[in-house]
Amino acid sequence: MPDSRPVLLVTACGAEDVADLPPQPDPPHKTPVAKRPCALLRAQLTELADSPDATTSRLRMLAIGAVVCDTGIRAGELCAREIEDLSPTLEELRVVRRPQGWSEAEAFTELLALSALSRAGLKRWLPERQRLLTCVGGTATALWVSLHGNHHDGQAVPAGTPLMPRGLARAWTRAVVDTNIEMAGQPSWEPLPTRMEQLRRGA
């Protein structure tokens, strides 16, 4: 693989016109994430939502998946959402967009419509969220909270604390892997994407 350091140095010094550099190959193209029709994602999430014995982990996954399908929201934007960002009827979600490469000052706010599936998922998740907060005496305003205790920097962190992007990604993957294993072999079932970025781009 050609050494790109001389190119970087010449560019940093502004000496492109005087430097004699060998031609550089084009960078490899990233393989795009395969898109999946929203109708299929919604059908699979609806099938899971109809299960009366869904676990708290799955209920959170369903609500997150439906909201991502509706809004195309990124993990950081999702974790930043609070209860007050939901309209009283759960028909809209306020999202602060911070596109990659934009400055903080260029962030903008959108009010996005939520589908019936998102509303159903949220209606099942919100009581579970409240139960988690009640058990630990928490007062978190975050929409998405942890289901289990953990440790951070040597300190115990109880369940019901706000999810961070990395924790959200891990939680989504665990829930989806378990669901895909359980649903394997069911008629018309196709495995859900295990990475949230795949879900967002596929939607």
XYZ file of N, CA and C in Angstrom:
609
model
N 0.860 -1.197 0.000
C 0.000 0.000 0.000
C 0.890 1.239 0.000
N 0.691 2.200 -0.898
C 1.546 3.379 -0.971
C 1.510 4.180 0.324
N 2.657 4.758 0.646
C 2.765 5.576 1.847
C 2.164 6.942 1.548
N 1.119 7.319 2.283
C 0.446 8.592 2.036
C 1.023 9.744 2.839
N 2.002 9.466 3.713
C 2.524 10.532 4.575
C 3.185 11.655 3.790
N 4.002 11.376 2.721
C 4.570 12.499 1.965
C 3.503 13.399 1.368
N 2.421 12.814 0.902
C 1.341 13.619 0.332
C 0.756 14.539 1.389
N 0.524 13.995 2.582
C -0.043 14.805 3.659
C 0.884 15.943 4.042
N 2.184 15.673 4.104
C 3.142 16.703 4.466
C 3.197 17.806 3.417
N 3.240 17.407 2.154
C 3.300 18.400 1.084
C 2.047 19.263 1.082
N 0.899 18.611 1.282
C -0.354 19.351 1.299
C -0.401 20.311 2.470
N 0.053 19.849 3.634
C 0.052 20.706 4.822
C 0.956 21.920 4.639
N 2.045 21.765 3.874
C 2.982 22.868 3.660
C 2.586 23.747 2.468
N 1.565 23.356 1.749
C 1.157 24.124 0.587
C 2.162 24.060 -0.547
N 2.850 22.918 -0.702
C 3.921 22.809 -1.699
C 3.533 21.900 -2.860
N 2.240 21.811 -3.150
C 1.807 20.907 -4.211
C 2.416 21.280 -5.578
N 2.643 22.583 -5.817
C 3.111 23.032 -7.130
C 4.582 22.719 -7.377
N 5.344 22.506 -6.315
C 6.779 22.300 -6.487
C 7.213 20.879 -6.159
N 6.372 20.132 -5.496
C 6.747 18.773 -5.105
C 6.505 17.803 -6.259
N 7.387 16.850 -6.406
C 7.272 15.825 -7.442
C 6.822 14.534 -6.776
N 5.512 14.308 -6.783
C 4.959 13.176 -6.069
C 4.428 12.140 -7.054
N 4.574 10.873 -6.718
C 3.989 9.825 -7.575
C 2.469 9.898 -7.513
N 1.805 9.472 -8.566
C 0.336 9.494 -8.548
C -0.210 8.579 -7.459
N -1.300 9.021 -6.829
C -1.905 8.265 -5.742
C -3.177 7.581 -6.234
N -3.378 6.321 -5.833
C -4.607 5.631 -6.249
C -5.823 6.210 -5.549
N -6.965 6.069 -6.176
C -8.205 6.507 -5.545
C -8.471 5.651 -4.318
N -9.019 6.260 -3.260
C -9.334 5.471 -2.059
C -10.405 4.444 -2.375
N -10.350 3.306 -1.679
C -11.361 2.271 -1.941
C -12.752 2.755 -1.570
N -13.725 2.361 -2.355
C -15.107 2.742 -2.073
C -15.692 1.837 -1.002
N -16.446 2.446 -0.082
C -17.123 1.658 0.935
C -18.352 0.990 0.320
N -18.558 -0.234 0.714
C -19.739 -0.947 0.242
C -20.978 -0.337 0.884
N -21.940 0.122 0.088
C -23.130 0.744 0.689
C -23.955 -0.259 1.463
N -24.641 0.253 2.478
C -25.525 -0.599 3.270
C -26.756 -0.922 2.436
N -27.055 -2.191 2.323
C -28.217 -2.592 1.534
C -29.489 -2.040 2.163
N -30.340 -1.469 1.327
C -31.589 -0.916 1.831
C -32.652 -1.988 1.920
N -33.489 -1.851 2.890
C -34.588 -2.788 3.070
C -35.880 -1.980 3.060
N -36.877 -2.426 2.320
C -38.125 -1.665 2.253
C -38.708 -1.410 3.632
N -39.187 -0.188 3.847
C -39.801 0.138 5.138
C -40.969 -0.789 5.435
N -41.692 -1.187 4.389
C -42.856 -2.036 4.603
C -42.462 -3.353 5.275
N -41.307 -3.915 4.871
C -40.859 -5.171 5.463
C -40.442 -4.958 6.910
N -39.687 -3.885 7.177
C -39.275 -3.600 8.545
C -40.490 -3.403 9.443
N -41.442 -2.644 8.966
C -42.635 -2.379 9.775
C -43.435 -3.663 10.007
N -43.523 -4.504 8.981
C -44.272 -5.751 9.128
C -43.645 -6.644 10.187
N -42.307 -6.709 10.181
C -41.626 -7.556 11.164
C -41.744 -6.977 12.569
N -41.619 -5.667 12.700
C -41.760 -5.047 14.015
C -43.191 -5.199 14.528
N -44.159 -5.091 13.627
C -45.554 -5.266 14.019
C -45.797 -6.685 14.511
N -45.217 -7.655 13.816
C -45.360 -9.055 14.218
C -44.825 -9.269 15.632
N -43.684 -8.651 15.927
C -43.102 -8.790 17.261
C -43.928 -8.043 18.304
N -44.449 -6.887 17.911
C -45.215 -6.075 18.859
C -46.504 -6.758 19.279
N -47.031 -7.642 18.420
C -48.284 -8.321 18.739
C -48.110 -9.424 19.777
N -46.862 -9.754 20.103
C -46.625 -10.813 21.077
C -46.977 -10.327 22.481
N -47.875 -11.018 23.194
C -48.285 -10.559 24.523
C -47.220 -10.760 25.591
N -46.238 -11.624 25.328
C -45.230 -11.929 26.346
C -43.874 -11.301 26.012
N -43.890 -10.197 25.297
C -42.644 -9.527 24.927
C -41.912 -9.038 26.178
N -40.598 -9.230 26.215
C -39.795 -8.789 27.348
C -39.578 -7.279 27.280
N -39.109 -6.708 28.398
C -38.830 -5.273 28.429
C -37.781 -4.909 27.389
N -36.770 -5.763 27.235
C -35.734 -5.509 26.242
C -36.326 -5.445 24.842
N -37.237 -6.360 24.540
C -37.842 -6.373 23.205
C -38.776 -5.173 23.027
N -39.510 -4.803 24.068
C -40.401 -3.649 23.953
C -39.608 -2.381 23.653
N -38.475 -2.233 24.318
C -37.632 -1.070 24.030
C -37.105 -1.138 22.603
N -36.681 -2.329 22.169
C -36.172 -2.502 20.817
C -37.230 -2.145 19.783
N -38.467 -2.585 20.022
C -39.547 -2.307 19.080
C -39.806 -0.811 18.972
N -39.848 -0.128 20.100
C -40.093 1.308 20.085
C -38.960 2.040 19.372
N -37.721 1.661 19.677
C -36.569 2.288 19.032
C -36.599 2.027 17.530
N -36.826 0.772 17.139
C -36.827 0.429 15.723
C -37.880 1.182 14.945
N -39.074 1.291 15.504
C -40.149 2.004 14.817
C -39.832 3.484 14.680
N -39.290 4.093 15.731
C -38.946 5.518 15.680
C -37.838 5.768 14.659
N -36.846 4.891 14.618
C -35.768 5.038 13.631
C -36.326 4.921 12.219
N -37.223 3.977 12.001
C -37.825 3.816 10.675
C -38.594 5.066 10.262
N -39.265 5.697 11.219
C -40.060 6.882 10.911
C -39.206 8.109 10.650
N -38.095 8.234 11.373
C -37.376 9.507 11.401
C -35.984 9.469 10.785
N -35.394 8.275 10.612
C -34.012 8.205 10.139
C -33.039 8.829 11.127
N -33.368 8.789 12.388
C -32.594 9.462 13.431
C -31.285 8.721 13.703
N -30.221 9.469 13.999
C -28.932 8.885 14.361
C -28.907 8.526 15.843
N -27.942 7.659 16.224
C -27.880 7.170 17.601
C -27.717 8.320 18.598
N -26.819 9.266 18.292
C -26.617 10.383 19.212
C -27.857 11.242 19.358
N -28.546 11.473 18.233
C -29.785 12.251 18.267
C -30.863 11.506 19.047
N -30.898 10.185 18.896
C -31.895 9.377 19.597
C -31.669 9.416 21.101
N -30.407 9.258 21.520
C -30.095 9.249 22.954
C -30.386 10.597 23.612
N -30.322 11.665 22.848
C -30.547 13.004 23.398
C -32.025 13.334 23.597
N -32.897 12.482 23.110
C -34.338 12.756 23.214
C -34.818 12.566 24.642
N -35.703 13.463 25.065
C -36.292 13.409 26.392
C -37.800 13.236 26.276
N -38.424 12.950 27.412
C -39.871 12.739 27.424
C -40.596 13.947 26.841
N -40.128 15.133 27.147
C -40.814 16.334 26.678
C -40.683 16.532 25.168
N -39.821 15.764 24.517
C -39.718 15.846 23.062
C -40.867 15.121 22.364
N -41.595 14.299 23.101
C -42.763 13.625 22.558
C -43.993 14.498 22.734
N -44.829 14.559 21.706
C -46.099 15.268 21.854
C -47.005 14.460 22.776
N -47.980 15.098 23.432
C -48.847 14.370 24.379
C -49.550 13.175 23.757
N -49.848 13.237 22.456
C -50.544 12.135 21.788
C -49.580 11.120 21.170
N -48.274 11.352 21.329
C -47.228 10.493 20.759
C -47.238 10.503 19.228
N -47.830 11.506 18.640
C -47.908 11.576 17.179
C -46.712 12.286 16.557
N -45.931 12.993 17.376
C -44.787 13.737 16.858
C -43.613 13.642 17.824
N -42.416 13.732 17.264
C -41.187 13.724 18.050
C -40.324 14.899 17.613
N -39.869 15.666 18.578
C -38.959 16.778 18.289
C -37.538 16.242 18.262
N -36.833 16.526 17.177
C -35.471 16.023 16.987
C -34.547 17.187 16.669
N -33.431 17.265 17.381
C -32.393 18.251 17.079
C -31.387 17.572 16.176
N -31.296 18.029 14.945
C -30.414 17.428 13.955
C -29.035 18.072 14.024
N -28.011 17.216 14.058
C -26.625 17.679 14.005
C -25.891 16.873 12.940
N -26.092 17.195 11.669
C -25.458 16.427 10.595
C -23.945 16.402 10.728
N -23.338 15.308 10.306
C -21.889 15.167 10.379
C -21.217 16.260 9.569
N -20.181 16.843 10.158
C -19.433 17.882 9.471
C -19.981 19.269 9.686
N -21.143 19.380 10.344
C -21.720 20.690 10.613
C -21.263 21.162 11.995
N -21.208 22.459 12.169
C -20.847 23.011 13.471
C -22.052 22.973 14.398
N -21.792 23.160 15.693
C -22.869 23.155 16.675
C -23.896 24.231 16.352
N -23.428 25.365 15.853
C -24.332 26.470 15.551
C -25.270 26.145 14.393
N -24.916 25.148 13.585
C -25.723 24.810 12.416
C -26.752 23.723 12.696
N -26.858 23.277 13.960
C -27.886 22.302 14.316
C -29.261 22.933 14.120
N -30.228 22.106 13.772
C -31.574 22.614 13.578
C -32.577 21.615 14.144
N -33.778 22.093 14.444
C -34.807 21.282 15.083
C -35.909 20.950 14.093
N -36.344 19.684 14.132
C -37.450 19.228 13.296
C -38.525 18.607 14.184
N -39.767 18.753 13.762
C -40.887 18.081 14.417
C -41.370 17.019 13.441
N -41.133 15.749 13.792
C -41.362 14.653 12.858
C -42.562 13.820 13.276
N -43.346 13.428 12.283
C -44.537 12.609 12.538
C -44.142 11.175 12.864
N -44.860 10.585 13.791
C -44.643 9.183 14.172
C -45.824 8.344 13.704
N -45.516 7.163 13.213
C -46.537 6.271 12.679
C -47.309 5.592 13.817
N -48.362 4.886 13.420
C -49.144 4.132 14.404
C -48.277 3.081 15.088
N -47.336 2.495 14.346
C -46.452 1.495 14.935
C -45.563 2.120 16.003
N -45.011 3.298 15.733
C -44.187 3.984 16.736
C -45.010 4.317 17.968
N -46.211 4.791 17.761
C -47.063 5.149 18.897
C -47.382 3.909 19.736
N -47.648 2.784 19.045
C -47.929 1.551 19.780
C -46.702 1.086 20.551
N -45.531 1.177 19.916
C -44.305 0.777 20.588
C -44.002 1.648 21.799
N -44.196 2.949 21.649
C -43.941 3.870 22.761
C -44.937 3.649 23.905
N -46.175 3.365 23.567
C -47.183 3.126 24.609
C -46.824 1.909 25.449
N -46.148 0.949 24.849
C -45.747 -0.243 25.607
C -44.411 -0.024 26.321
N -43.550 0.821 25.777
C -42.254 1.069 26.393
C -42.350 2.044 27.560
N -43.143 3.085 27.451
C -43.148 4.134 28.469
C -43.528 3.620 29.864
N -44.505 2.727 30.030
C -44.756 2.182 31.377
C -43.573 1.384 31.918
N -42.867 0.662 31.034
C -41.682 -0.072 31.475
C -40.590 0.889 31.918
N -40.431 1.974 31.163
C -39.454 3.006 31.530
C -39.778 3.574 32.900
N -41.046 3.882 33.145
C -41.447 4.450 34.430
C -41.221 3.463 35.560
N -41.472 2.185 35.286
C -41.243 1.150 36.308
C -39.768 1.095 36.694
N -38.885 1.182 35.692
C -37.446 1.163 35.963
C -37.042 2.355 36.817
N -37.571 3.523 36.492
C -37.222 4.719 37.257
C -37.760 4.626 38.685
N -38.950 4.077 38.851
C -39.550 3.956 40.182
C -38.745 3.008 41.063
N -38.270 1.918 40.465
C -37.517 0.921 41.233
C -36.231 1.498 41.805
N -35.599 2.419 41.093
C -34.323 2.968 41.562
C -34.477 4.384 42.111
N -35.719 4.858 42.190
C -35.937 6.218 42.674
C -35.365 7.259 41.736
N -35.319 6.946 40.459
C -34.708 7.854 39.487
C -35.672 8.924 39.008
N -35.120 9.992 38.490
C -35.928 11.092 37.961
C -35.434 11.484 36.576
N -34.819 10.543 35.868
C -34.253 10.850 34.559
C -35.345 11.298 33.602
N -35.033 12.279 32.781
C -35.978 12.757 31.782
C -35.715 12.131 30.416
N -34.651 11.327 30.306
C -34.306 10.699 29.028
C -35.415 9.754 28.579
N -35.659 9.714 27.290
C -36.674 8.812 26.745
C -36.218 7.367 26.804
N -34.928 7.143 26.589
C -34.395 5.775 26.564
C -33.460 5.570 27.749
N -33.755 4.588 28.591
C -32.954 4.331 29.780
C -32.505 2.876 29.795
N -31.503 2.607 30.643
C -30.934 1.262 30.731
C -31.874 0.324 31.481
N -31.760 -0.964 31.170
C -32.597 -1.976 31.818
C -31.902 -2.634 32.993
N -30.567 -2.572 33.012
C -29.794 -3.267 34.039
C -28.718 -2.335 34.586
N -28.257 -2.655 35.803
C -27.160 -1.910 36.381
C -25.858 -2.186 35.646
N -24.913 -1.269 35.791
C -23.639 -1.409 35.102
C -22.571 -0.699 35.923
N -21.370 -0.624 35.371
C -20.281 0.097 36.024
C -19.639 1.058 35.034
N -19.295 2.243 35.531
C -18.632 3.251 34.697
C -17.562 3.937 35.531
N -16.319 3.860 35.072
C -15.189 4.451 35.798
C -15.125 3.951 37.241
N -15.423 2.656 37.419
C -15.332 2.058 38.748
C -16.521 2.323 39.642
N -17.509 3.070 39.152
C -18.682 3.388 39.954
C -19.890 2.583 39.461
N -20.696 2.106 40.418
C -21.914 1.377 40.060
C -22.931 2.331 39.464
N -23.517 1.934 38.356
C -24.548 2.731 37.689
C -25.826 1.908 37.688
N -26.908 2.401 38.321
C -28.133 1.591 38.423
C -28.911 1.552 37.113
N -29.846 0.612 37.050
C -30.778 0.597 35.928
C -31.592 1.890 35.938
N -32.113 2.259 34.788
C -32.928 3.464 34.703
C -32.140 4.721 34.414
N -30.835 4.587 34.136
C -30.034 5.754 33.782
C -30.086 5.973 32.275
N -29.912 7.213 31.817
C -30.019 7.494 30.381
C -29.021 6.675 29.568
N -29.472 6.163 28.433
C -28.593 5.435 27.523
C -27.708 6.399 26.759
N -26.446 6.010 26.587
C -25.515 6.734 25.740
C -25.432 5.999 24.392
N -24.916 6.660 23.354
C -24.897 6.015 22.027
C -24.263 4.629 22.003
N -23.146 4.457 22.703
C -22.497 3.148 22.684
C -23.354 2.105 23.386
N -23.934 2.481 24.525
C -24.806 1.560 25.239
C -26.061 1.242 24.447
N -26.576 2.243 23.748
C -27.749 2.028 22.900
C -27.433 1.032 21.792
N -26.263 1.188 21.163
C -25.873 0.282 20.080
C -25.747 -1.148 20.597
N -25.122 -1.313 21.773
C -24.971 -2.660 22.338
C -26.334 -3.259 22.685
N -27.202 -2.443 23.278
C -28.518 -2.939 23.672
C -29.330 -3.358 22.452
N -29.269 -2.560 21.390
C -29.989 -2.907 20.166
C -29.477 -4.233 19.606
N -28.162 -4.381 19.532
C -27.584 -5.597 18.960
C -27.982 -6.825 19.764
N -27.898 -6.731 21.093
C -28.266 -7.886 21.940
C -29.720 -8.281 21.723
N -30.608 -7.296 21.731
C -32.030 -7.581 21.588
C -32.340 -8.165 20.223
N -31.697 -7.638 19.176
C -31.961 -8.115 17.821
C -31.417 -9.526 17.626
N -30.214 -9.790 18.131
C -29.639 -11.138 18.004
C -30.555 -12.162 18.668
N -31.026 -11.867 19.873
C -31.927 -12.784 20.569
C -33.216 -12.987 19.773
N -33.750 -11.897 19.227
C -34.999 -11.981 18.464
C -34.811 -12.770 17.183
N -33.710 -12.518 16.475
C -33.457 -13.247 15.233
C -33.321 -14.751 15.470
N -32.680 -15.117 16.591
C -32.548 -16.543 16.919
C -33.916 -17.150 17.210
N -34.717 -16.426 17.986
C -36.035 -16.938 18.358
C -36.963 -17.057 17.150
N -36.860 -16.113 16.217
C -37.787 -16.079 15.085
C -37.274 -16.849 13.871
N -36.063 -17.388 13.950
C -35.497 -18.121 12.809
C -36.419 -19.257 12.396
N -36.659 -19.357 11.095
C -37.509 -20.422 10.578
C -38.975 -20.070 10.499
N -39.362 -18.915 11.062
C -40.757 -18.504 10.955
C -41.058 -18.080 9.518
N -42.265 -18.344 9.036
C -42.608 -17.981 7.653
C -42.376 -16.494 7.385
N -41.717 -16.203 6.273
C -41.459 -14.843 5.769
C -40.538 -14.021 6.664
N -39.943 -14.646 7.700
C -39.061 -13.867 8.582
C -37.687 -13.689 7.952
N -37.215 -12.457 7.928
C -35.851 -12.149 7.532
C -35.168 -11.477 8.708
N -33.932 -11.860 9.033
C -33.270 -11.294 10.218
C -33.242 -9.772 10.193
N -33.554 -9.181 11.323
C -33.451 -7.733 11.468
C -31.977 -7.331 11.482
N -31.653 -6.119 11.034
C -30.256 -5.679 11.054
C -29.746 -5.536 12.480
N -28.548 -6.035 12.730
C -28.008 -6.033 14.088
C -27.335 -4.724 14.455
N -27.085 -3.855 13.475
C -26.493 -2.544 13.762
C -27.525 -1.466 13.486
N -27.600 -0.479 14.376
C -28.587 0.569 14.217
C -28.365 1.378 12.951
N -27.107 1.533 12.542
C -26.836 2.279 11.321
C -27.421 1.550 10.114
N -27.381 0.223 10.129
C -28.014 -0.551 9.063
C -29.514 -0.334 9.041
N -30.105 -0.285 10.223
C -31.542 -0.052 10.317
C -31.882 1.334 9.767
N -31.122 2.348 10.180
C -31.418 3.723 9.764
C -31.277 3.871 8.245
N -30.211 3.341 7.686
C -29.995 3.463 6.257
C -30.972 2.593 5.474
N -31.304 1.424 6.032
C -32.247 0.553 5.358
C -33.649 1.136 5.312
N -33.947 1.973 6.289
C -35.283 2.592 6.337
C -35.356 3.836 5.480
